[in-house]
Short mmCIF file of C-alpha atoms in Angstrom, two decimals:
data_model
loop_
_atom_site.label_atom_id
_atom_site.label_comp_id
_atom_site.label_asym_id
_atom_site.label_seq_id
_atom_site.Cartn_x
_atom_site.Cartn_y
_atom_site.Cartn_z
CA MET D 1 -2.71 -8.79 -17.68
CA ASN D 2 1.35 -8.05 -17.79
CA SER D 3 3.20 -10.28 -20.62
CA VAL D 4 6.55 -9.96 -18.97
CA LEU D 5 5.46 -11.43 -15.36
CA GLY D 6 2.38 -12.89 -16.15
CA ALA D 7 0.68 -10.58 -13.38
CA THR D 8 -3.41 -9.68 -13.63
CA GLY D 9 -3.55 -6.97 -11.24
CA VAL D 10 -2.22 -5.94 -7.85
CA ALA D 11 -2.58 -8.59 -5.10
CA HIS D 12 -1.78 -6.45 -1.83
CA ILE D 13 -0.21 -3.36 -0.67
CA ALA D 14 2.24 -4.03 2.32
CA LEU D 15 1.82 -1.35 5.12
CA VAL D 16 3.75 -1.29 8.66
CA CYS D 17 1.81 -0.26 11.37
CA ASP D 18 2.65 1.16 14.73
CA HIS D 19 -1.00 1.32 15.59
CA PHE D 20 -2.09 -1.82 14.48
CA ASP D 21 -5.54 -2.63 15.93
CA ASP D 22 -6.66 1.06 14.58
CA THR D 23 -5.67 0.90 11.38
CA ILE D 24 -7.72 -2.33 10.85
CA ALA D 25 -10.61 -0.45 12.17
CA PHE D 26 -9.92 2.19 10.13
CA TYR D 27 -9.81 0.39 6.58
CA GLU D 28 -13.25 -1.68 7.94
CA ARG D 29 -14.87 1.82 8.11
CA LEU D 30 -13.61 2.26 4.10
CA GLY D 31 -15.72 -1.04 3.39
CA ALA D 32 -12.25 -3.24 3.96
CA VAL D 33 -13.30 -7.16 4.69
CA ARG D 34 -10.65 -8.98 6.55
CA GLN D 35 -9.19 -12.22 4.31
CA ALA D 36 -6.72 -13.54 6.76
CA GLY D 37 -4.44 -12.85 9.89
CA TRP D 38 -1.81 -14.48 11.81
CA GLY D 39 1.01 -14.05 13.92
CA GLU D 40 1.00 -12.88 17.37
CA GLY D 41 2.01 -9.66 19.35
CA ASN D 42 4.34 -7.42 17.23
CA ARG D 43 4.59 -9.73 14.55
CA ARG D 44 0.88 -9.68 13.47
CA ILE D 45 -0.16 -9.69 10.31
CA GLN D 46 -3.91 -8.54 9.03
CA LEU D 47 -4.52 -9.01 4.99
CA MET D 48 -7.93 -7.02 4.05
CA GLU D 49 -9.29 -6.40 0.59
CA LEU D 50 -9.87 -2.81 -0.07
CA ALA D 51 -11.57 -3.63 -3.41
CA GLY D 52 -12.00 -6.13 -6.63
CA GLY D 53 -9.12 -8.05 -5.28
CA THR D 54 -6.44 -5.66 -4.23
CA CYS D 55 -5.69 -5.99 -0.72
CA VAL D 56 -3.96 -4.06 1.73
CA GLU D 57 -1.20 -6.25 4.01
CA LEU D 58 -1.46 -4.66 7.52
CA PHE D 59 1.64 -5.42 9.69
CA ALA D 60 2.24 -4.49 13.47
CA TRP D 61 5.45 -3.50 14.40
CA GLY D 62 6.14 -1.58 17.40
CA ASP D 63 9.12 -3.26 18.88
CA GLY D 64 11.65 -0.49 18.30
CA THR D 65 13.45 -1.59 15.18
CA THR D 66 13.71 -0.23 12.05
CA PRO D 67 11.07 -0.86 9.57
CA PRO D 68 11.99 -2.03 6.15
CA SER D 69 13.04 1.01 3.90
CA GLY D 70 11.61 1.52 0.09
CA ARG D 71 8.21 2.59 0.65
CA TRP D 72 5.38 3.26 -1.74
CA VAL D 73 4.66 6.84 -1.19
CA HIS D 74 0.54 6.14 -2.23
CA VAL D 75 -1.93 3.53 -2.88
CA ALA D 76 -4.39 4.66 -5.83
CA LEU D 77 -7.67 3.34 -5.55
CA ALA D 78 -10.21 3.48 -8.70
CA VAL D 79 -13.21 5.35 -7.73
CA GLU D 80 -16.60 5.74 -9.96
CA ASP D 81 -17.20 9.02 -7.21
CA VAL D 82 -13.96 10.86 -6.13
CA GLU D 83 -16.15 13.46 -4.55
CA ALA D 84 -17.92 10.21 -2.18
CA ALA D 85 -14.58 8.17 -1.59
CA TYR D 86 -13.39 11.42 -0.13
CA GLN D 87 -15.98 12.47 1.75
CA ALA D 88 -15.86 8.83 3.10
CA ALA D 89 -12.71 8.34 4.08
CA LEU D 90 -12.92 11.52 5.94
CA ALA D 91 -15.84 10.43 8.03
CA ALA D 92 -13.85 7.07 8.90
CA GLY D 93 -11.57 9.51 10.47
CA ALA D 94 -8.82 10.11 7.11
CA LYS D 95 -7.07 13.59 7.27
CA PRO D 96 -7.31 16.08 4.52
CA LYS D 97 -3.98 16.06 2.52
CA ASN D 98 -5.79 17.66 -1.80
CA PRO D 99 -9.81 17.36 -1.66
CA PRO D 100 -10.83 16.41 -4.86
CA ARG D 101 -9.94 18.46 -8.07
CA VAL D 102 -9.49 18.05 -11.86
CA VAL D 103 -6.69 17.67 -13.08
CA GLU D 104 -5.04 18.28 -17.09
CA ILE D 105 -2.47 16.13 -17.70
CA ASP D 106 -0.26 16.76 -21.21
CA SER D 107 0.88 13.22 -21.37
CA THR D 108 3.04 11.52 -23.79
CA ILE D 109 -0.10 9.75 -25.43
CA GLY D 110 -2.12 12.50 -25.60
CA LYS D 111 -3.73 14.89 -23.07
CA ARG D 112 -5.88 12.99 -20.07
CA VAL D 113 -8.15 14.48 -17.26
CA ILE D 114 -8.12 12.56 -14.31
CA HIS D 115 -10.22 13.71 -10.88
CA CYS D 116 -8.30 13.02 -7.66
CA ALA D 117 -7.81 13.40 -4.06
CA PHE D 118 -5.84 12.18 -1.47
CA VAL D 119 -6.01 11.80 2.61
CA PHE D 120 -3.69 10.38 4.82
CA GLY D 121 -4.35 6.93 7.16
CA PRO D 122 -3.87 6.61 10.39
CA GLU D 123 -0.33 5.32 9.91
CA GLY D 124 -0.14 8.65 8.02
CA GLU D 125 -0.01 6.33 5.02
CA GLU D 126 -1.26 8.22 1.68
CA LEU D 127 -4.11 6.60 0.07
CA GLU D 128 -5.51 8.28 -3.78
CA PHE D 129 -9.10 8.09 -4.94
CA PHE D 130 -8.79 8.18 -8.36
CA ARG D 131 -10.31 7.93 -11.87
CA PHE D 132 -10.03 9.12 -15.41
CA GLN D 133 -12.27 11.66 -16.71
#
């Protein structure tokens, strides 16, 4: 738990979508479950649980206005098997960015080894599959 905010984890990451229905279908192919949806037309919102209570909140956009700035770089999902998650995402329609690899990090708290891979979802969003070794 975060002692300053009282936060216990990530509730959701929001994503602005130009292809709302296709993006919902993509996340469903990745195993995400619809939790709530509301709004109409270009103001629809769909909240989908990815895993462990963490959700992606999809916003239909498509009204010609500029989406908000300050977008996140990527969403990292903790997985048991990086290769399997990467292959499942590709099979669901993701585009490859970086295939699975093992990276040694000489961090400020000591050496760490991670296994990671990256894909692009249908909106161009980056997803990372991540595991400390």
